[in-house]
CSV table of C-alpha atoms and ligand atoms in Angstrom, one decimal:
chain,number,residue,atom,x,y,z
A,1338,UNK,CA,-68.3,60.5,-191.4
A,1339,UNK,CA,-70.9,62.2,-190.1
A,1340,UNK,CA,-72.7,59.7,-187.4
A,1341,UNK,CA,-76.2,59.9,-188.3
A,1342,UNK,CA,-77.6,56.7,-187.8
A,1343,UNK,CA,-78.4,56.7,-184.3
A,1344,UNK,CA,-79.8,59.3,-182.0
A,1345,UNK,CA,-76.7,60.1,-179.6
A,1346,UNK,CA,-78.9,59.0,-177.1
A,1347,UNK,CA,-79.5,56.1,-177.7
A,1348,UNK,CA,-78.0,52.6,-177.2
A,1349,UNK,CA,-78.4,49.5,-178.4
A,1350,UNK,CA,-81.5,47.8,-179.1
A,1351,UNK,CA,-81.4,43.6,-178.4
A,1352,UNK,CA,-81.7,43.1,-181.6
A,1353,UNK,CA,-78.7,44.6,-182.6
A,1354,UNK,CA,-77.3,42.9,-179.5
A,1355,UNK,CA,-78.9,39.5,-180.6
A,1356,UNK,CA,-76.7,36.4,-178.8
A,1357,UNK,CA,-77.9,33.9,-179.6
A,1358,UNK,CA,-77.2,30.8,-182.1
A,1359,UNK,CA,-80.3,32.0,-184.1
A,1360,UNK,CA,-79.3,35.2,-184.4
A,1361,UNK,CA,-75.4,34.8,-185.8
A,1362,UNK,CA,-77.1,31.8,-188.3
A,1363,UNK,CA,-79.7,34.9,-188.8
A,1364,UNK,CA,-77.0,37.6,-189.8
A,1365,UNK,CA,-73.7,35.3,-191.7
A,1366,UNK,CA,-76.8,33.7,-193.6
A,1367,UNK,CA,-77.3,38.0,-194.2
A,1368,UNK,CA,-74.0,38.4,-194.3
A,1369,UNK,CA,-73.8,36.2,-197.3
A,1370,UNK,CA,-76.6,37.6,-199.1
A,1371,UNK,CA,-76.2,41.2,-198.7
A,1372,UNK,CA,-72.3,40.2,-199.9
A,1373,UNK,CA,-73.6,38.4,-203.1
A,1374,UNK,CA,-76.7,41.3,-204.0
A,1375,UNK,CA,-73.4,44.0,-203.6
A,1376,UNK,CA,-71.6,41.7,-205.7
A,1377,UNK,CA,-74.3,40.8,-208.1
A,1378,UNK,CA,-73.1,39.3,-211.9
A,1379,UNK,CA,-74.1,42.2,-213.0
A,1380,UNK,CA,-71.5,44.0,-211.9
A,1381,UNK,CA,-69.0,42.1,-213.0
A,1382,UNK,CA,-65.8,42.1,-210.6
A,1383,UNK,CA,-62.9,41.8,-213.8
A,1384,UNK,CA,-60.3,41.9,-211.1
A,1385,UNK,CA,-61.5,39.7,-208.3
A,1386,UNK,CA,-62.3,36.9,-210.1
A,1387,UNK,CA,-59.0,36.2,-210.9
A,1388,UNK,CA,-57.8,36.5,-207.6
A,1389,UNK,CA,-57.0,33.6,-205.6
A,1390,UNK,CA,-59.7,34.6,-202.9
A,1391,UNK,CA,-63.1,33.1,-202.1
A,1392,UNK,CA,-65.4,34.0,-204.8
A,1393,UNK,CA,-69.2,35.5,-204.6
A,1394,UNK,CA,-70.5,32.1,-206.6
A,1395,UNK,CA,-68.5,29.8,-204.1
A,1396,UNK,CA,-70.1,31.6,-200.8
A,1397,UNK,CA,-71.9,28.7,-198.4
A,1398,UNK,CA,-70.4,25.9,-200.8
A,1399,UNK,CA,-68.9,23.9,-197.6
A,1400,UNK,CA,-67.6,21.2,-199.7
A,1401,UNK,CA,-64.5,23.5,-200.7
A,1402,UNK,CA,-61.5,22.7,-198.9
A,1403,UNK,CA,-60.3,25.1,-196.3
A,1404,UNK,CA,-57.1,26.8,-196.0
A,1405,UNK,CA,-54.5,27.9,-199.0
A,1406,UNK,CA,-56.5,28.3,-202.3
A,1407,UNK,CA,-52.6,28.6,-204.3
A,1408,UNK,CA,-50.1,26.1,-203.3
A,1409,UNK,CA,-47.0,27.8,-203.1
A,1410,UNK,CA,-44.8,27.5,-205.7
A,1411,UNK,CA,-40.6,27.5,-206.3
A,1412,UNK,CA,-39.4,30.8,-205.5
A,1413,UNK,CA,-37.9,31.5,-208.4
A,1414,UNK,CA,-41.6,30.5,-210.7
A,1415,UNK,CA,-42.7,33.5,-209.1
A,1416,UNK,CA,-42.3,36.7,-212.0
A,1417,UNK,CA,-39.9,39.3,-211.4
A,1418,UNK,CA,-40.4,41.6,-212.7
A,1419,UNK,CA,-43.1,44.6,-211.5
A,1420,UNK,CA,-45.8,44.6,-213.5
A,1421,UNK,CA,-46.7,46.6,-216.1
A,1422,UNK,CA,-47.9,50.0,-215.9
A,1423,UNK,CA,-49.0,52.8,-218.1
A,1424,UNK,CA,-46.3,54.5,-219.1
A,1425,UNK,CA,-46.4,58.0,-217.6
A,1426,UNK,CA,-45.8,56.2,-214.5
A,1427,UNK,CA,-43.1,54.9,-211.9
A,1428,UNK,CA,-43.5,52.1,-209.2
A,1429,UNK,CA,-40.9,53.2,-206.0
A,1430,UNK,CA,-40.0,51.8,-202.5
A,1431,UNK,CA,-40.7,54.1,-199.7
A,1432,UNK,CA,-39.2,53.6,-195.8
A,1433,UNK,CA,-42.0,54.4,-193.7
A,1434,UNK,CA,-42.0,52.0,-191.1
A,1435,UNK,CA,-39.8,50.5,-188.7
A,1436,UNK,CA,-40.2,46.4,-188.5
A,1437,UNK,CA,-40.8,46.0,-192.6
A,1438,UNK,CA,-39.8,44.9,-195.4
A,1439,UNK,CA,-39.2,47.9,-197.1
A,1440,UNK,CA,-40.6,46.6,-200.6
A,1441,UNK,CA,-43.4,45.8,-199.6
A,1442,UNK,CA,-43.8,50.2,-199.6
A,1443,UNK,CA,-45.1,50.6,-202.7
A,1444,UNK,CA,-45.9,54.1,-204.4
A,1445,UNK,CA,-46.8,55.0,-208.0
A,1446,UNK,CA,-45.5,58.6,-209.4
A,1447,UNK,CA,-45.6,60.5,-212.7
A,1448,UNK,CA,-41.7,59.8,-214.4
A,1449,UNK,CA,-41.5,63.5,-215.4
A,1450,UNK,CA,-43.3,65.0,-212.0
A,1451,UNK,CA,-42.7,63.0,-209.5
A,1452,UNK,CA,-45.2,63.2,-208.1
A,1453,UNK,CA,-47.0,60.1,-206.0
A,1454,UNK,CA,-50.2,59.2,-206.9
A,1455,UNK,CA,-50.8,55.4,-204.9
A,1456,UNK,CA,-49.3,53.7,-202.7
A,1457,UNK,CA,-50.0,50.6,-200.8
A,1458,UNK,CA,-48.1,48.8,-197.9
A,1459,UNK,CA,-48.1,45.8,-196.1
A,1460,UNK,CA,-46.8,44.5,-193.0
A,1461,UNK,CA,-45.2,40.6,-192.3
A,1462,UNK,CA,-47.3,39.5,-188.9
A,1463,UNK,CA,-47.9,36.1,-187.8
A,1464,UNK,CA,-51.3,35.0,-188.1
A,1465,UNK,CA,-53.5,32.1,-186.3
A,1466,UNK,CA,-55.6,31.4,-188.5
A,1467,UNK,CA,-58.3,28.5,-187.2
A,1468,UNK,CA,-55.4,26.8,-184.8
A,1469,UNK,CA,-52.9,26.9,-187.6
A,1470,UNK,CA,-49.9,29.8,-187.0
A,1471,UNK,CA,-49.0,30.9,-190.2
A,1472,UNK,CA,-46.9,34.4,-191.4
A,1473,UNK,CA,-48.4,36.0,-193.6
A,1474,UNK,CA,-48.4,40.7,-195.2
A,1475,UNK,CA,-50.9,42.8,-193.8
A,1476,UNK,CA,-52.2,44.9,-196.5
A,1477,UNK,CA,-53.0,48.6,-195.5
A,1478,UNK,CA,-53.1,52.0,-196.7
A,1479,UNK,CA,-54.2,51.3,-200.2
A,1480,UNK,CA,-54.6,54.9,-201.9
A,1481,UNK,CA,-54.7,56.6,-205.3
A,1482,UNK,CA,-55.4,59.6,-206.0
A,1483,UNK,CA,-58.7,61.7,-207.0
A,1484,UNK,CA,-58.0,62.3,-210.5
A,1485,UNK,CA,-57.3,58.8,-211.4
A,1486,UNK,CA,-59.6,57.0,-209.9
A,1487,UNK,CA,-61.7,54.3,-211.8
A,1488,UNK,CA,-58.3,53.5,-214.6
A,1489,UNK,CA,-57.8,50.5,-212.9
A,1490,UNK,CA,-55.1,51.3,-211.1
A,1491,UNK,CA,-56.1,49.5,-208.2
A,1492,UNK,CA,-55.4,46.5,-209.3
A,1493,UNK,CA,-52.2,46.7,-210.6
A,1494,UNK,CA,-51.4,48.0,-206.7
A,1495,UNK,CA,-52.3,45.2,-204.6
A,1496,UNK,CA,-51.3,42.3,-208.1
A,1497,UNK,CA,-47.9,44.7,-207.3
A,1498,UNK,CA,-47.9,44.0,-203.7
A,1499,UNK,CA,-48.3,40.1,-203.4
A,1500,UNK,CA,-45.7,39.7,-205.8
A,1501,UNK,CA,-43.0,41.2,-203.4
A,1502,UNK,CA,-44.6,39.7,-200.9
A,1503,UNK,CA,-44.6,35.8,-202.6
A,1504,UNK,CA,-41.3,37.0,-203.8
A,1505,UNK,CA,-40.8,36.7,-199.2
A,1506,UNK,CA,-42.0,33.2,-199.6
A,1507,UNK,CA,-45.4,34.7,-197.6
A,1508,UNK,CA,-48.2,33.2,-199.7
A,1509,UNK,CA,-50.9,34.6,-198.2
A,1510,UNK,CA,-52.7,38.5,-197.1
A,1511,UNK,CA,-54.8,40.5,-194.5
A,1512,UNK,CA,-56.6,42.6,-194.8
A,1513,UNK,CA,-60.0,45.1,-194.1
A,1514,UNK,CA,-62.5,47.5,-196.6
A,1515,UNK,CA,-64.9,49.5,-195.8
A,1516,UNK,CA,-66.4,48.6,-199.6
A,1517,UNK,CA,-67.6,44.9,-199.5
A,1518,UNK,CA,-65.1,42.9,-202.6
A,1519,UNK,CA,-65.1,39.3,-202.8
A,1520,UNK,CA,-65.5,37.2,-200.5
A,1521,UNK,CA,-65.4,38.8,-196.8
A,1522,UNK,CA,-64.0,36.4,-194.2
A,1523,UNK,CA,-66.1,38.6,-191.5
A,1524,UNK,CA,-67.8,41.7,-191.4
A,1525,UNK,CA,-67.7,44.0,-188.3
A,1526,UNK,CA,-69.7,47.2,-187.2
A,1527,UNK,CA,-68.5,50.2,-185.5
A,1528,UNK,CA,-69.7,51.2,-182.6
A,1529,UNK,CA,-68.6,55.6,-181.3
A,1530,UNK,CA,-69.0,56.5,-177.6
A,1531,UNK,CA,-69.1,60.5,-177.2
A,1532,UNK,CA,-66.2,61.4,-174.8
A,1533,UNK,CA,-67.1,66.0,-176.3
A,1534,UNK,CA,-70.9,65.5,-177.7
A,1535,UNK,CA,-71.2,69.3,-178.3
A,1536,UNK,CA,-67.6,69.5,-180.4
A,1537,UNK,CA,-69.5,66.1,-182.0
A,1538,UNK,CA,-72.9,67.3,-182.4
A,1539,UNK,CA,-71.2,71.3,-183.4
A,1540,UNK,CA,-69.2,69.4,-186.2
A,1541,UNK,CA,-72.3,67.0,-187.5
A,1542,UNK,CA,-70.5,64.0,-186.5
A,1543,UNK,CA,-73.4,63.8,-184.0
A,1544,UNK,CA,-76.7,64.6,-184.3
A,1545,UNK,CA,-78.5,66.2,-181.0
A,1546,UNK,CA,-81.1,63.1,-179.9
A,1547,UNK,CA,-85.6,63.3,-180.6
A,1548,UNK,CA,-86.0,65.1,-177.3
A,1549,UNK,CA,-82.9,65.7,-176.0
A,1550,UNK,CA,-81.7,69.5,-175.4
A,1551,UNK,CA,-78.0,69.5,-175.4
A,1552,UNK,CA,-77.2,70.0,-171.6
A,1553,UNK,CA,-78.4,66.8,-171.5
A,1554,UNK,CA,-76.6,64.4,-173.2
A,1555,UNK,CA,-73.6,66.2,-172.0
A,1556,UNK,CA,-74.8,65.2,-168.0
A,1557,UNK,CA,-75.7,61.4,-170.2
A,1558,UNK,CA,-72.4,61.7,-171.3
A,1559,UNK,CA,-70.0,62.5,-168.6
A,1560,UNK,CA,-67.8,60.8,-167.6
A,1561,UNK,CA,-65.6,60.2,-164.4
A,1562,UNK,CA,-62.5,62.4,-163.4
A,1563,UNK,CA,-60.3,59.8,-162.0
A,1564,UNK,CA,-60.0,56.0,-163.7
A,1565,UNK,CA,-61.1,53.6,-160.7
A,1566,UNK,CA,-58.9,50.6,-160.5
A,1567,UNK,CA,-56.5,50.5,-158.5
A,1568,UNK,CA,-53.0,49.2,-160.0
A,1569,UNK,CA,-54.4,50.5,-163.4
A,1570,UNK,CA,-51.3,53.1,-164.4
A,1571,UNK,CA,-49.6,53.5,-167.6
A,1572,UNK,CA,-47.3,50.9,-169.7
A,1573,UNK,CA,-44.3,51.1,-169.5
A,1574,UNK,CA,-41.2,48.6,-171.5
A,1575,UNK,CA,-40.9,46.5,-168.5
A,1576,UNK,CA,-43.7,45.4,-168.8
A,1577,UNK,CA,-44.1,44.2,-172.4
A,1578,UNK,CA,-43.5,40.2,-171.4
A,1579,UNK,CA,-46.6,39.8,-168.5
A,1580,UNK,CA,-48.9,41.9,-171.5
A,1581,UNK,CA,-47.4,39.7,-174.3
A,1582,UNK,CA,-48.0,37.0,-171.6
A,1583,UNK,CA,-51.6,38.2,-170.9
A,1584,UNK,CA,-52.3,38.3,-175.3
A,1585,UNK,CA,-51.4,35.5,-176.2
A,1586,UNK,CA,-53.5,33.9,-174.1
A,1587,UNK,CA,-56.3,36.3,-174.5
A,1588,UNK,CA,-56.5,35.5,-178.0
A,1589,UNK,CA,-56.0,31.9,-178.0
A,1590,UNK,CA,-59.9,32.2,-178.0
A,1591,UNK,CA,-60.4,33.7,-181.5
A,1592,UNK,CA,-60.3,32.2,-184.6
A,1593,UNK,CA,-58.3,34.6,-186.1
A,1594,UNK,CA,-56.1,36.4,-184.3
A,1595,UNK,CA,-52.4,37.9,-184.2
A,1596,UNK,CA,-49.9,35.8,-182.5
A,1597,UNK,CA,-47.5,38.3,-180.8
A,1598,UNK,CA,-44.5,37.8,-179.3
A,1599,UNK,CA,-42.4,40.2,-177.5
A,1600,UNK,CA,-41.0,42.2,-179.9
A,1601,UNK,CA,-44.5,42.3,-181.5
A,1602,UNK,CA,-45.6,43.6,-178.7
A,1603,UNK,CA,-43.2,46.2,-177.7
A,1604,UNK,CA,-43.2,47.7,-180.8
A,1605,UNK,CA,-47.2,48.0,-181.6
A,1606,UNK,CA,-48.3,48.5,-177.7
A,1607,UNK,CA,-45.4,50.8,-175.8
A,1608,UNK,CA,-47.9,54.0,-175.5
A,1609,UNK,CA,-45.9,56.6,-177.9
A,1610,UNK,CA,-47.4,60.4,-177.9
A,1611,UNK,CA,-50.4,60.9,-179.7
A,1612,UNK,CA,-50.2,57.3,-181.6
A,1613,UNK,CA,-50.7,54.5,-178.8
A,1614,UNK,CA,-52.0,54.5,-175.5
A,1615,UNK,CA,-51.8,51.4,-173.5
A,1616,UNK,CA,-52.7,51.0,-169.7
A,1617,UNK,CA,-52.0,47.8,-167.1
A,1618,UNK,CA,-53.6,47.0,-163.9
A,1619,UNK,CA,-50.9,46.1,-161.4
A,1620,UNK,CA,-52.4,44.7,-158.4
A,1621,UNK,CA,-51.1,46.6,-155.3
A,1622,UNK,CA,-50.7,43.4,-153.1
A,1623,UNK,CA,-48.5,41.6,-155.4
A,1624,UNK,CA,-47.8,43.9,-158.4
A,1625,UNK,CA,-48.5,40.8,-160.2
A,1626,UNK,CA,-49.7,42.3,-163.9
A,1627,UNK,CA,-53.0,40.7,-164.1
A,1628,UNK,CA,-55.7,43.2,-167.0
A,1629,UNK,CA,-54.9,45.5,-169.9
A,1630,UNK,CA,-56.4,47.9,-172.1
A,1631,UNK,CA,-54.9,50.3,-174.9
A,1632,UNK,CA,-56.6,52.4,-177.7
A,1633,UNK,CA,-54.9,54.4,-181.1
A,1634,UNK,CA,-55.9,57.5,-182.3
A,1635,UNK,CA,-55.9,59.2,-185.1
A,1636,UNK,CA,-56.4,63.3,-185.6
A,1637,UNK,CA,-58.8,63.9,-188.0
A,1638,UNK,CA,-59.8,67.2,-190.0
A,1639,UNK,CA,-63.4,69.3,-190.0
A,1640,UNK,CA,-64.3,71.7,-192.7
A,1641,UNK,CA,-67.1,74.1,-193.2
A,1642,UNK,CA,-67.0,74.0,-189.2
A,1643,UNK,CA,-66.4,78.0,-187.6
A,1644,UNK,CA,-65.0,76.9,-184.3
A,1645,UNK,CA,-62.9,73.6,-184.6
A,1646,UNK,CA,-60.4,72.1,-187.9
A,1647,UNK,CA,-59.2,68.5,-185.8
A,1648,UNK,CA,-61.2,65.9,-184.4
A,1649,UNK,CA,-59.1,63.1,-182.1
A,1650,UNK,CA,-60.7,60.1,-183.0
A,1651,UNK,CA,-59.0,57.8,-180.3
A,1652,UNK,CA,-59.8,53.4,-181.4
A,1653,UNK,CA,-59.9,50.8,-178.8
A,1654,UNK,CA,-57.4,48.3,-179.5
A,1655,UNK,CA,-56.0,45.2,-177.5
A,1656,UNK,CA,-58.5,44.9,-174.0
A,1657,UNK,CA,-57.9,41.9,-171.6
A,1658,UNK,CA,-59.2,41.5,-168.9
A,1659,UNK,CA,-58.4,38.6,-165.3
A,1660,UNK,CA,-59.4,39.9,-162.6
A,1661,UNK,CA,-60.6,44.0,-163.2
A,1662,UNK,CA,-64.6,43.5,-165.5
A,1663,UNK,CA,-63.9,44.3,-169.0
A,1664,UNK,CA,-66.5,46.9,-168.8
A,1665,UNK,CA,-64.4,48.7,-165.5
A,1666,UNK,CA,-61.6,48.6,-167.6
A,1667,UNK,CA,-62.9,50.2,-170.3
A,1668,UNK,CA,-64.4,52.7,-168.9
A,1669,UNK,CA,-60.9,53.5,-167.3
A,1670,UNK,CA,-60.1,54.1,-171.2
A,1671,UNK,CA,-62.8,56.4,-171.5
A,1672,UNK,CA,-61.7,58.4,-168.6
A,1673,UNK,CA,-58.0,58.8,-170.1
A,1674,UNK,CA,-59.6,59.5,-173.5
A,1675,UNK,CA,-61.3,62.2,-172.3
A,1676,UNK,CA,-58.6,63.3,-170.0
A,1677,UNK,CA,-56.1,63.5,-173.4
A,1678,UNK,CA,-58.9,65.6,-174.5
A,1679,UNK,CA,-60.0,63.1,-177.3
A,1680,UNK,CA,-63.7,63.7,-178.9
A,1681,UNK,CA,-64.6,59.9,-180.0
A,1682,UNK,CA,-63.9,56.8,-178.6
A,1683,UNK,CA,-64.5,54.2,-181.9
A,1684,UNK,CA,-64.0,50.0,-181.4
A,1685,UNK,CA,-65.3,47.5,-183.3
A,1686,UNK,CA,-67.7,45.0,-181.8
A,1687,UNK,CA,-65.4,42.7,-182.4
A,1688,UNK,CA,-63.4,40.3,-179.8
A,1689,UNK,CA,-65.6,40.5,-176.3
A,1690,UNK,CA,-66.9,43.9,-176.8
A,1691,UNK,CA,-70.4,44.1,-177.0
A,1692,UNK,CA,-70.1,42.7,-173.6
A,1693,UNK,CA,-69.9,46.4,-172.9
A,1694,UNK,CA,-71.4,48.4,-175.0
A,1695,UNK,CA,-74.6,49.1,-173.6
A,1696,UNK,CA,-73.9,49.3,-170.7
A,1697,UNK,CA,-70.6,52.1,-171.4
A,1698,UNK,CA,-73.1,54.2,-173.7
A,1699,UNK,CA,-71.5,53.0,-177.3
A,1700,UNK,CA,-74.0,53.5,-179.7
A,1701,UNK,CA,-73.9,52.0,-183.7
A,1702,UNK,CA,-72.3,53.6,-186.0
A,1703,UNK,CA,-72.7,53.8,-189.7
A,1704,UNK,CA,-69.2,52.2,-191.2
A,1705,UNK,CA,-68.6,48.9,-191.4
A,1706,UNK,CA,-65.6,46.9,-191.4
A,1707,UNK,CA,-65.0,44.2,-194.1
A,1708,UNK,CA,-62.5,41.8,-192.9
A,1709,UNK,CA,-60.5,39.6,-196.2
A,1710,UNK,CA,-57.5,36.8,-196.8
A,1711,UNK,CA,-55.6,36.4,-200.1
A,1712,UNK,CA,-55.1,33.1,-200.5
A,1713,UNK,CA,-56.8,31.4,-198.2
A,1714,UNK,CA,-60.4,30.3,-198.0
A,1715,UNK,CA,-62.8,29.6,-194.8
A,1716,UNK,CA,-65.1,27.6,-195.0
A,1717,UNK,CA,-67.5,29.4,-193.1
A,1718,UNK,CA,-68.3,33.3,-193.0
A,1719,UNK,CA,-66.9,33.5,-188.9
A,1720,UNK,CA,-69.3,36.4,-186.3
A,1721,UNK,CA,-67.2,39.6,-185.3
A,1722,UNK,CA,-66.7,37.9,-182.6
A,1723,UNK,CA,-63.9,35.5,-183.7
A,1724,UNK,CA,-61.9,38.3,-185.2
A,1725,UNK,CA,-58.9,38.7,-182.9
A,1726,UNK,CA,-57.1,40.7,-185.0
A,1727,UNK,CA,-57.7,44.9,-185.2
A,1728,UNK,CA,-57.0,46.9,-188.1
A,1729,UNK,CA,-54.1,49.8,-187.9
B,2543,COA,C1,-60.1,52.1,-203.4
B,2543,COA,C2,-59.8,53.1,-204.3
B,2543,COA,C3,-57.6,53.1,-204.1
B,2543,COA,C4,-59.7,52.9,-206.0
B,2543,COA,O1,-59.4,53.3,-206.2
B,2543,COA,P1,-60.2,53.0,-208.1
B,2543,COA,O2,-59.4,54.0,-208.0
B,2543,COA,O3,-61.8,52.9,-207.8
B,2543,COA,O4,-60.1,52.0,-208.3
B,2543,COA,P2,-59.8,51.4,-209.4
B,2543,COA,O5,-59.9,51.7,-210.6
B,2543,COA,O6,-58.3,51.5,-209.9
B,2543,COA,O7,-59.4,49.1,-209.5
B,2543,COA,C5,-61.3,48.6,-209.8
B,2543,COA,C6,-60.3,47.7,-208.5
B,2543,COA,O8,-60.2,47.5,-207.6
B,2543,COA,C7,-60.7,47.2,-206.8
B,2543,COA,N1,-61.6,47.6,-205.5
B,2543,COA,C8,-61.2,49.4,-204.8
B,2543,COA,N2,-60.8,49.6,-203.8
B,2543,COA,C9,-60.7,48.6,-203.0
B,2543,COA,C10,-60.0,48.4,-202.2
B,2543,COA,N3,-60.3,49.5,-201.0
B,2543,COA,N4,-60.0,47.4,-201.7
B,2543,COA,C11,-59.7,45.9,-202.6
B,2543,COA,N5,-59.6,46.3,-204.1
B,2543,COA,C12,-60.3,47.7,-204.1
B,2543,COA,C13,-62.3,46.8,-207.7
B,2543,COA,O9,-63.3,46.2,-207.0
B,2543,COA,C14,-62.5,47.0,-209.0
B,2543,COA,O10,-61.7,45.5,-209.1
B,2543,COA,P3,-63.0,44.9,-209.1
B,2543,COA,O11,-63.0,45.1,-211.4
B,2543,COA,O12,-62.5,43.7,-209.0
B,2543,COA,O13,-64.6,45.1,-209.0
B,2543,COA,C15,-59.6,54.7,-204.4
B,2543,COA,O14,-60.7,54.6,-204.0
B,2543,COA,C16,-59.2,55.4,-203.2
B,2543,COA,O15,-57.7,56.2,-202.5
B,2543,COA,N6,-59.6,56.0,-202.5
B,2543,COA,C17,-59.3,56.9,-200.3
B,2543,COA,C18,-58.6,55.7,-199.5
B,2543,COA,C19,-59.6,54.3,-199.0
B,2543,COA,O16,-60.2,54.6,-199.9
B,2543,COA,N7,-58.4,53.2,-199.9
B,2543,COA,C20,-59.2,52.0,-199.9
B,2543,COA,C21,-59.2,51.5,-197.4
B,2543,COA,S1,-59.2,49.6,-197.1
């Protein structure tokens, strides 16, 4: 997690912000060779080679059809029994979230001790991929106990969740991962904006930039005390229809994006203390909702610091601007995040986010995030700015 990539005072270079067609082509080529290198034949993908995903050998082959790789079968032909496991383990279904298909929350536990040692989950989601609306499963929270790593439990968990997804007559999945697997539809860069630079430097998350002092760094990242947009206020339940309209209009421009309805906006975006923050801009004159911004928060443990035990991290979620400039909207989001005592604000370079990085003093972080589709082939690698889906 340490952000040693870029000195704290650095802002994105022109190169990293390149947006010309030429630069995009280069970055797609670079991504393709990066993937080919990471997944070279010397390191066979024994599991992923057997799955209906874009394969490394097919990268750049535009003769392959876009769309589902395997066609749906009658549900009676979907494997009815769970995948085999080593005899010491059993699969359990865990009820944890609202709005879920319960059977898609799969735990693996040791039969004798009942200890949970692995987990994977899926939730149903409506997505638009290249203008095609489809119901898919978003797969998330895969983890295997440290002591059981490298024993190929992961493929069992993935196959089992896919089997259960198919049992519900859903044939595509979307997932993200920091690791390169066959084969990303895009790779996004994480950018961060320090809110509490002193703490970030103290705990080793960031380091002091060259020729910078702590007081200059604090000054550099200082934010206004108050938001600046007239009518900027917390989202309320009665804003759901307006926010849904704003989001649906905005997300149409991206190649891959959720197809939100009001129920989903209510569920995912209404503010929840210490989980989700969402703000609207209500025109003081017309009372129309013209803009919207949101972020979610995680708390992470800090080890090895005498002064701090937790890091409070904000992740930009969906921001839609129609009247307020996006940079001003996100600046206001930073102000409220700072007021909530959050330490750092993360944003992926998806959607139009790249347009505010420089002005708001974001800098490139270590993390990259790869997006994947299961059982759906795209002819071309996407630019990160073509992605309108924010993973949670
Ligand atoms: C990710 C994690 C479950 C992998 O476990 P592991 O024991 O190393 O992997 P296994 O030996 O069980 O399985 C190996 C297979 O899983 C694949 N795999 C590894 N990480 C994966 C991921 N995040 N998503 C999908 N597949 C993954 C590998 O590519 C490999 O398949 P291959 O032979 O075709 O290449 C484990 O490292 C973990 O729990 N990490 C902490 C939580 C985490 O990072 N989760 C992922 C969030 S995206």
